[in-house]
Amino acid sequence: MKKIISVLGLMLLSLTLFAQTAKIDEKAPNFTLKDSNGKEHSLSDFAGKYVVLEWINYDCPFVKKHYDSGNMQSLQTKYTEAGVVWLAVCSSVEGKQGNFSNEEINKRSKAHNAAFTGYLVDDTGKVGKMYGAKTTPHMFIIDKEGKLVYAGGIDDKATANKDDIKTAKNYVSTALDELMSGKEVTTKVSTPYGCSVKY
Amino acid sequence: MKKLLIILLTTLTLFAQNDEKLVEANLVSEINSIQPGSTFWLGINLKMKNEWHTYWKNAGDAGMATYINWDLPEGFTAGEIVWPYPKKIYMSGLANFGYEGETTLLVKLTAPQNYADETVTIKAHVEWLVCKIECLPGNANLEIALPVKNTLPEVNEAALEKFADARFNIPLNESSWKIESVKSENEVIIKVTPAEYDYELTDLYFFPSKNGIYQNAPDQKFELRNGSYYLTVLLENFRAEEPESLDGVLVTSQGWRGENSEKALNVNVEFQDQFEVNEESKITVLAAIFFAFIGGLILNLMPCVLPVLSIKILGFVNHKNQSRSASFVSGLWFTLGVLISFWILTTLLLILREGGEALGWGFQLQSPIFIFLISVFLFLFALNLFGVFEFGTSLTTLENKIDTQNGKFSNFLSGVTAAIVATPCTAPFMGTALGFALTQSALVNILIFSSLGFGMAFPYLLLSAFPKWMKIIPKPGEWMIKLKQFMGFLLAATVIWLIWVYGLQKGSDGVILLLISLLLSSIAAWVYGNWGMIYIKKTKRVTAQIISLLIIAFALYFGISNSADAKTVGANTSISSSYIDWQKYSQKKVDSLLNEGKPLFIDFTAAWCLSCQVNERVALNNQEVAEKFEELGITAFKGDWTNKDDEITRALASFGRNSVPLYILYDKESKVPIKLPEILTKSIVLDALNNLNIKGE
């Protein structure tokens, strides 16, 4: 009996361990974070909707590439209007680049005309590590069933040059369009590029 | 207007200052002039501010490789960047590959045949990302003007050191080190084996050519085992692609061409299914031939062969006065009989293997029909020695006919007999050595088996060449019959062992059927011995002979059809009553345990392999070893090769073997097999297990 209990315990433990790393085609691990207005959000709140996670650091040149060009905002506008939940997540820990006060975040977001659903503050880096976020930007898409269906770069031109956006293939919009027309995502994983996440 | 210009200028200088502070880029040439039609090297020299870095071709988790956009005069071409090996730059959970301090990226250019101008100006727009914790993109427009001269160019002394440094850090394309790699679900293991160097590597690091395949941040586990170095690199959870080959740069601080030589080596090797196992002691072919000869000599003392040899020698006693040359001829015929039998057996084995049959030495004993036939044969032989019946010329030609054709033939036949009765003994005692032979070419095989046969025939051949030596043997008499009868018991003992093997192949029903066949055979022998002998009246004799032949034929038919039909029982019966909780070998189970990083032990064995049986009883099947297995969480597998089993033959082959015994141990978190010796003792096993324990802590 004792043995059975310990085995069960081990199984539970391994289950929780499993739950802590994101895997493609598996259920995306749940998390709860406060946004830049102090409001709490959990991934589970958005069950039944497509969710995009965008790792962000306003001071990173690669993030600037996509915000200064307006590329990121236009994606955010297009897809949030179509009912997609778009969450920017910042995992810069305290004292590192990209870790701002809520006022500063809202000021910058407004200046950029950012159109995401919310800007989540992950200043312990816990959620970033759970998802294996490596770069800013690093993009994740979760489908209506809560399954992780895309992890990788925003597009296939790994540069900090705005001019490359026009000719690049955007993985995120391709995947979202495929999902919305009921198709399987063709490119589920790509290599992300950008600055390192400032854990 | 003026204002605008000032603003423009200040922004430009701001940018310039910013760049200057973090990265200083220069375009340098290796030579002072350019010769039309020749190739030459330019370098982009980058000096980074302290603690800042720029990136390698694979930047790692973040960052961006430095990029060059050339603006070349008509006809000039530039190659790809040749990158010095990078440094791993670790940043809280992530790792980048790049350069700190100073580096020079080399590019090979080609000048056109016809170039009329006196000077040439080459322009390069260089873009980079420079990071400390934060990152800043930077760029520079660089140019260099060089005179065009139709003479061999002089070396640019000023840049000599930069080029020399860069070249030393460029990965070598070739080396004498053997690089192998195995990929599993979550990791890749790289095995590096030195060919000629005797210094030791103390570190090793793999830089992948492309990002997104391997995890960059975790340490790579470095191990030394059996003269090879092993490096374990974890694969990325999110992989954009599944790699087919190991593509990247291996770096060791010791150097790849002797100590303090170039530290980086380009590698691109296809993944293998499994590593070839290093042979701890590579025996040369000559040594193998020698050992086969010794083995052949020893074979004469084995219970299956000793009766044949001793009876042959007794034959001499009766013919002490035979002429030397005649006796030598009979010795040669005997030798030829042995050799030809071995050749046929070897050729048969080689042909079957060539035809794709998964067989190794001892394959005869995997065939129940063979076991059946040889049991009947040896049993009849024993009855013959006991005196139940006798042939006109006995089975091993006790009465050596001196000068007839028949004498030569019977000598040849007794050689064949000796070889046949020897086979069940060669497999258990010499399986390993002969297994080695099978990994060699066909010619080497024939040589080794010939040497074995020659060794077996040698004592008899020697005596036949020097019949006078026989004088030390006492006069013929009653003692010879007693000795003969005693030898019969040795054969009977061999038969017992064969019955046991047969039982493992066919179960207890099979054993009963074999015993019935033996009983029938003995009845046939008894009939023949009483009424079929030469001194019985002809009609009676012939009837008796026919009856005994019919009985034998029935016994054989009965047994052979049974051997073919009876369901093969699992040989697992041999692993009952054991301290260790053995599991039946399954490649799938082994693979999945290895993937989970679990330790495991595999015992490749067979019922007919005597050293396997001894090892199991002496070294493995005891409480201490079993407790150690349990303590370390080792799963024990038994690969039973008693019957033909392709899965086990393949598994053996993957370890470079085709014979048993073979003992394989895997440490936890390690996919590197440790091979234990073929002769085990309890302390060898415990030592090996204790070593694991230390490693595992």
mmCIF file of N, CA, C and O in Angstrom, chain B residues 594-656:
data_model
loop_
_atom_site.group_PDB
_atom_site.id
_atom_site.type_symbol
_atom_site.label_atom_id
_atom_site.label_comp_id
_atom_site.label_asym_id
_atom_site.label_seq_id
_atom_site.Cartn_x
_atom_site.Cartn_y
_atom_site.Cartn_z
ATOM 1 N N LEU B 594 16.660 3.735 -22.044
ATOM 2 C CA LEU B 594 17.836 4.572 -22.298
ATOM 3 C C LEU B 594 17.407 6.021 -22.486
ATOM 4 O O LEU B 594 18.066 6.943 -22.019
ATOM 5 N N ASN B 595 16.299 6.208 -23.185
ATOM 6 C CA ASN B 595 15.816 7.567 -23.396
ATOM 7 C C ASN B 595 15.445 8.248 -22.089
ATOM 8 O O ASN B 595 15.586 9.453 -21.950
ATOM 9 N N GLU B 596 14.949 7.427 -21.151
ATOM 10 C CA GLU B 596 14.604 8.010 -19.859
ATOM 11 C C GLU B 596 15.838 8.202 -18.989
ATOM 12 O O GLU B 596 15.741 8.703 -17.884
ATOM 13 N N GLY B 597 16.981 7.758 -19.493
ATOM 14 C CA GLY B 597 18.215 7.917 -18.728
ATOM 15 C C GLY B 597 18.365 6.892 -17.617
ATOM 16 O O GLY B 597 19.066 7.114 -16.650
ATOM 17 N N LYS B 598 17.672 5.740 -17.742
ATOM 18 C CA LYS B 598 17.742 4.712 -16.701
ATOM 19 C C LYS B 598 18.964 3.811 -16.938
ATOM 20 O O LYS B 598 19.319 3.532 -18.078
ATOM 21 N N PRO B 599 19.567 3.333 -15.853
ATOM 22 C CA PRO B 599 20.687 2.406 -16.012
ATOM 23 C C PRO B 599 20.171 1.009 -16.350
ATOM 24 O O PRO B 599 19.086 0.639 -15.898
ATOM 25 N N LEU B 600 20.924 0.255 -17.104
ATOM 26 C CA LEU B 600 20.490 -1.112 -17.370
ATOM 27 C C LEU B 600 21.654 -2.047 -17.698
ATOM 28 O O LEU B 600 22.758 -1.601 -18.013
ATOM 29 N N PHE B 601 21.357 -3.339 -17.565
ATOM 30 C CA PHE B 601 22.357 -4.373 -17.780
ATOM 31 C C PHE B 601 21.780 -5.394 -18.753
ATOM 32 O O PHE B 601 20.602 -5.740 -18.658
ATOM 33 N N ILE B 602 22.592 -5.817 -19.708
ATOM 34 C CA ILE B 602 22.114 -6.833 -20.640
ATOM 35 C C ILE B 602 23.071 -8.018 -20.613
ATOM 36 O O ILE B 602 24.288 -7.848 -20.725
ATOM 37 N N ASP B 603 22.498 -9.199 -20.444
ATOM 38 C CA ASP B 603 23.268 -10.440 -20.446
ATOM 39 C C ASP B 603 22.871 -11.202 -21.711
ATOM 40 O O ASP B 603 21.747 -11.649 -21.837
ATOM 41 N N PHE B 604 23.797 -11.269 -22.664
ATOM 42 C CA PHE B 604 23.544 -12.048 -23.875
ATOM 43 C C PHE B 604 24.094 -13.451 -23.634
ATOM 44 O O PHE B 604 25.284 -13.612 -23.374
ATOM 45 N N THR B 605 23.238 -14.445 -23.718
ATOM 46 C CA THR B 605 23.625 -15.775 -23.287
ATOM 47 C C THR B 605 22.951 -16.841 -24.149
ATOM 48 O O THR B 605 22.104 -16.523 -24.978
ATOM 49 N N ALA B 606 23.356 -18.082 -23.970
ATOM 50 C CA ALA B 606 22.685 -19.193 -24.637
ATOM 51 C C ALA B 606 22.897 -20.437 -23.795
ATOM 52 O O ALA B 606 23.917 -20.574 -23.108
ATOM 53 N N ALA B 607 21.939 -21.351 -23.850
ATOM 54 C CA ALA B 607 22.025 -22.557 -23.031
ATOM 55 C C ALA B 607 23.249 -23.384 -23.403
ATOM 56 O O ALA B 607 23.896 -23.980 -22.557
ATOM 57 N N TRP B 608 23.573 -23.394 -24.717
ATOM 58 C CA TRP B 608 24.682 -24.219 -25.160
ATOM 59 C C TRP B 608 26.031 -23.554 -24.966
ATOM 60 O O TRP B 608 27.061 -24.099 -25.355
ATOM 61 N N CYS B 609 26.030 -22.356 -24.403
ATOM 62 C CA CYS B 609 27.295 -21.649 -24.179
ATOM 63 C C CYS B 609 27.705 -21.878 -22.739
ATOM 64 O O CYS B 609 27.102 -21.336 -21.811
ATOM 65 N N LEU B 610 28.721 -22.734 -22.570
ATOM 66 C CA LEU B 610 29.076 -23.131 -21.203
ATOM 67 C C LEU B 610 29.644 -21.976 -20.404
ATOM 68 O O LEU B 610 29.347 -21.834 -19.222
ATOM 69 N N SER B 611 30.476 -21.109 -21.056
ATOM 70 C CA SER B 611 31.035 -20.005 -20.253
ATOM 71 C C SER B 611 29.928 -19.070 -19.800
ATOM 72 O O SER B 611 30.013 -18.467 -18.731
ATOM 73 N N CYS B 612 28.856 -18.940 -20.642
ATOM 74 C CA CYS B 612 27.708 -18.119 -20.212
ATOM 75 C C CYS B 612 27.099 -18.695 -18.942
ATOM 76 O O CYS B 612 26.805 -17.974 -17.988
ATOM 77 N N GLN B 613 26.903 -20.016 -18.956
ATOM 78 C CA GLN B 613 26.268 -20.662 -17.809
ATOM 79 C C GLN B 613 27.120 -20.498 -16.557
ATOM 80 O O GLN B 613 26.607 -20.199 -15.484
ATOM 81 N N VAL B 614 28.415 -20.684 -16.737
ATOM 82 C CA VAL B 614 29.308 -20.571 -15.585
ATOM 83 C C VAL B 614 29.284 -19.143 -15.046
ATOM 84 O O VAL B 614 29.150 -18.912 -13.842
ATOM 85 N N ASN B 615 29.385 -18.140 -15.949
ATOM 86 C CA ASN B 615 29.349 -16.746 -15.525
ATOM 87 C C ASN B 615 28.084 -16.438 -14.734
ATOM 88 O O ASN B 615 28.120 -15.761 -13.720
ATOM 89 N N GLU B 616 26.960 -16.942 -15.236
ATOM 90 C CA GLU B 616 25.702 -16.649 -14.566
ATOM 91 C C GLU B 616 25.685 -17.244 -13.166
ATOM 92 O O GLU B 616 25.265 -16.594 -12.216
ATOM 93 N N ARG B 617 26.173 -18.479 -13.053
ATOM 94 C CA ARG B 617 26.130 -19.114 -11.745
ATOM 95 C C ARG B 617 27.145 -18.507 -10.793
ATOM 96 O O ARG B 617 26.853 -18.270 -9.629
ATOM 97 N N VAL B 618 28.326 -18.230 -11.311
ATOM 98 C CA VAL B 618 29.414 -17.778 -10.435
ATOM 99 C C VAL B 618 29.303 -16.292 -10.120
ATOM 100 O O VAL B 618 29.459 -15.873 -8.982
ATOM 101 N N ALA B 619 29.026 -15.484 -11.141
ATOM 102 C CA ALA B 619 29.193 -14.046 -10.963
ATOM 103 C C ALA B 619 27.883 -13.283 -10.850
ATOM 104 O O ALA B 619 27.806 -12.282 -10.149
ATOM 105 N N LEU B 620 26.857 -13.705 -11.562
ATOM 106 C CA LEU B 620 25.659 -12.869 -11.629
ATOM 107 C C LEU B 620 24.574 -13.287 -10.647
ATOM 108 O O LEU B 620 24.017 -12.465 -9.943
ATOM 109 N N ASN B 621 24.309 -14.608 -10.601
ATOM 110 C CA ASN B 621 23.169 -15.057 -9.820
ATOM 111 C C ASN B 621 23.526 -15.205 -8.342
ATOM 112 O O ASN B 621 23.674 -16.295 -7.836
ATOM 113 N N ASN B 622 23.713 -14.070 -7.671
ATOM 114 C CA ASN B 622 23.902 -14.133 -6.229
ATOM 115 C C ASN B 622 23.286 -12.898 -5.605
ATOM 116 O O ASN B 622 22.994 -11.912 -6.263
ATOM 117 N N GLN B 623 23.104 -13.000 -4.299
ATOM 118 C CA GLN B 623 22.333 -11.978 -3.606
ATOM 119 C C GLN B 623 22.999 -10.605 -3.671
ATOM 120 O O GLN B 623 22.338 -9.605 -3.873
ATOM 121 N N GLU B 624 24.343 -10.597 -3.518
ATOM 122 C CA GLU B 624 25.044 -9.314 -3.501
ATOM 123 C C GLU B 624 24.823 -8.522 -4.779
ATOM 124 O O GLU B 624 24.500 -7.343 -4.751
ATOM 125 N N VAL B 625 25.025 -9.205 -5.921
ATOM 126 C CA VAL B 625 24.852 -8.532 -7.203
ATOM 127 C C VAL B 625 23.399 -8.102 -7.372
ATOM 128 O O VAL B 625 23.107 -6.988 -7.788
ATOM 129 N N ALA B 626 22.478 -8.993 -6.989
ATOM 130 C CA ALA B 626 21.066 -8.666 -7.124
ATOM 131 C C ALA B 626 20.709 -7.436 -6.299
ATOM 132 O O ALA B 626 20.000 -6.548 -6.762
ATOM 133 N N GLU B 627 21.261 -7.348 -5.089
ATOM 134 C CA GLU B 627 20.961 -6.197 -4.229
ATOM 135 C C GLU B 627 21.524 -4.919 -4.819
ATOM 136 O O GLU B 627 20.901 -3.859 -4.780
ATOM 137 N N LYS B 628 22.724 -5.035 -5.377
ATOM 138 C CA LYS B 628 23.356 -3.866 -6.006
ATOM 139 C C LYS B 628 22.512 -3.386 -7.193
ATOM 140 O O LYS B 628 22.329 -2.190 -7.385
ATOM 141 N N PHE B 629 22.023 -4.338 -7.971
ATOM 142 C CA PHE B 629 21.154 -3.992 -9.107
ATOM 143 C C PHE B 629 19.950 -3.204 -8.613
ATOM 144 O O PHE B 629 19.586 -2.182 -9.162
ATOM 145 N N GLU B 630 19.353 -3.725 -7.521
ATOM 146 C CA GLU B 630 18.143 -3.084 -7.016
ATOM 147 C C GLU B 630 18.459 -1.693 -6.481
ATOM 148 O O GLU B 630 17.760 -0.733 -6.757
ATOM 149 N N GLU B 631 19.578 -1.605 -5.747
ATOM 150 C CA GLU B 631 19.982 -0.341 -5.133
ATOM 151 C C GLU B 631 20.187 0.735 -6.208
ATOM 152 O O GLU B 631 19.804 1.889 -6.034
ATOM 153 N N LEU B 632 20.812 0.339 -7.318
ATOM 154 C CA LEU B 632 21.110 1.321 -8.362
ATOM 155 C C LEU B 632 19.959 1.482 -9.352
ATOM 156 O O LEU B 632 20.026 2.280 -10.266
ATOM 157 N N GLY B 633 18.915 0.711 -9.149
ATOM 158 C CA GLY B 633 17.755 0.816 -10.050
ATOM 159 C C GLY B 633 18.047 0.296 -11.435
ATOM 160 O O GLY B 633 17.514 0.805 -12.425
ATOM 161 N N ILE B 634 18.916 -0.703 -11.524
ATOM 162 C CA ILE B 634 19.298 -1.230 -12.833
ATOM 163 C C ILE B 634 18.277 -2.267 -13.309
ATOM 164 O O ILE B 634 17.943 -3.189 -12.566
ATOM 165 N N THR B 635 17.781 -2.097 -14.497
ATOM 166 C CA THR B 635 16.918 -3.102 -15.095
ATOM 167 C C THR B 635 17.813 -4.133 -15.781
ATOM 168 O O THR B 635 18.689 -3.767 -16.554
ATOM 169 N N ALA B 636 17.578 -5.410 -15.459
ATOM 170 C CA ALA B 636 18.427 -6.464 -16.020
ATOM 171 C C ALA B 636 17.702 -7.172 -17.159
ATOM 172 O O ALA B 636 16.576 -7.630 -16.985
ATOM 173 N N PHE B 637 18.331 -7.220 -18.300
ATOM 174 C CA PHE B 637 17.755 -7.910 -19.439
ATOM 175 C C PHE B 637 18.559 -9.153 -19.750
ATOM 176 O O PHE B 637 19.780 -9.159 -19.599
ATOM 177 N N LYS B 638 17.856 -10.195 -20.198
ATOM 178 C CA LYS B 638 18.553 -11.385 -20.640
ATOM 179 C C LYS B 638 18.225 -11.617 -22.100
ATOM 180 O O LYS B 638 17.068 -11.759 -22.471
ATOM 181 N N GLY B 639 19.253 -11.565 -22.932
ATOM 182 C CA GLY B 639 19.073 -11.841 -24.355
ATOM 183 C C GLY B 639 19.453 -13.296 -24.588
ATOM 184 O O GLY B 639 20.628 -13.641 -24.622
ATOM 185 N N ASP B 640 18.459 -14.167 -24.701
ATOM 186 C CA ASP B 640 18.738 -15.593 -24.822
ATOM 187 C C ASP B 640 18.852 -16.004 -26.283
ATOM 188 O O ASP B 640 17.915 -15.864 -27.055
ATOM 189 N N TRP B 641 20.037 -16.488 -26.637
ATOM 190 C CA TRP B 641 20.354 -16.799 -28.023
ATOM 191 C C TRP B 641 20.361 -18.313 -28.255
ATOM 192 O O TRP B 641 20.909 -18.788 -29.235
ATOM 193 N N THR B 642 19.779 -19.061 -27.295
ATOM 194 C CA THR B 642 19.761 -20.516 -27.430
ATOM 195 C C THR B 642 19.139 -20.907 -28.758
ATOM 196 O O THR B 642 19.651 -21.759 -29.477
ATOM 197 N N ASN B 643 18.021 -20.238 -29.071
ATOM 198 C CA ASN B 643 17.394 -20.452 -30.371
ATOM 199 C C ASN B 643 17.755 -19.293 -31.283
ATOM 200 O O ASN B 643 18.173 -18.245 -30.835
ATOM 201 N N LYS B 644 17.560 -19.520 -32.549
ATOM 202 C CA LYS B 644 17.804 -18.470 -33.530
ATOM 203 C C LYS B 644 16.880 -17.298 -33.218
ATOM 204 O O LYS B 644 15.686 -17.473 -33.030
ATOM 205 N N ASP B 645 17.456 -16.116 -33.117
ATOM 206 C CA ASP B 645 16.665 -14.943 -32.757
ATOM 207 C C ASP B 645 17.280 -13.731 -33.441
ATOM 208 O O ASP B 645 18.347 -13.260 -33.061
ATOM 209 N N ASP B 646 16.614 -13.231 -34.463
ATOM 210 C CA ASP B 646 17.171 -12.136 -35.260
ATOM 211 C C ASP B 646 17.355 -10.861 -34.452
ATOM 212 O O ASP B 646 18.328 -10.142 -34.625
ATOM 213 N N GLU B 647 16.415 -10.596 -33.551
ATOM 214 C CA GLU B 647 16.519 -9.359 -32.766
ATOM 215 C C GLU B 647 17.803 -9.370 -31.950
ATOM 216 O O GLU B 647 18.516 -8.383 -31.873
ATOM 217 N N ILE B 648 18.091 -10.538 -31.340
ATOM 218 C CA ILE B 648 19.287 -10.618 -30.505
ATOM 219 C C ILE B 648 20.545 -10.639 -31.370
ATOM 220 O O ILE B 648 21.557 -10.026 -31.027
ATOM 221 N N THR B 649 20.481 -11.301 -32.520
ATOM 222 C CA THR B 649 21.636 -11.281 -33.413
ATOM 223 C C THR B 649 21.950 -9.849 -33.828
ATOM 224 O O THR B 649 23.113 -9.434 -33.849
ATOM 225 N N ARG B 650 20.904 -9.077 -34.135
ATOM 226 C CA ARG B 650 21.112 -7.674 -34.519
ATOM 227 C C ARG B 650 21.688 -6.876 -33.368
ATOM 228 O O ARG B 650 22.586 -6.069 -33.543
ATOM 229 N N ALA B 651 21.156 -7.114 -32.162
ATOM 230 C CA ALA B 651 21.651 -6.397 -30.991
ATOM 231 C C ALA B 651 23.129 -6.716 -30.778
ATOM 232 O O ALA B 651 23.945 -5.818 -30.541
ATOM 233 N N LEU B 652 23.495 -8.005 -30.914
ATOM 234 C CA LEU B 652 24.898 -8.391 -30.765
ATOM 235 C C LEU B 652 25.741 -7.670 -31.805
ATOM 236 O O LEU B 652 26.804 -7.129 -31.492
ATOM 237 N N ALA B 653 25.252 -7.641 -33.035
ATOM 238 C CA ALA B 653 26.007 -7.004 -34.116
ATOM 239 C C ALA B 653 26.211 -5.528 -33.831
ATOM 240 O O ALA B 653 27.260 -4.968 -34.142
ATOM 241 N N SER B 654 25.214 -4.889 -33.210
ATOM 242 C CA SER B 654 25.355 -3.467 -32.932
ATOM 243 C C SER B 654 26.464 -3.217 -31.914
ATOM 244 O O SER B 654 26.978 -2.121 -31.802
ATOM 245 N N PHE B 655 26.825 -4.248 -31.159
ATOM 246 C CA PHE B 655 27.956 -4.119 -30.245
ATOM 247 C C PHE B 655 29.230 -4.715 -30.848
ATOM 248 O O PHE B 655 30.201 -4.976 -30.157
ATOM 249 N N GLY B 656 29.194 -4.980 -32.147
ATOM 250 C CA GLY B 656 30.371 -5.488 -32.837
ATOM 251 C C GLY B 656 30.631 -6.962 -32.548
ATOM 252 O O GLY B 656 31.749 -7.432 -32.621
#
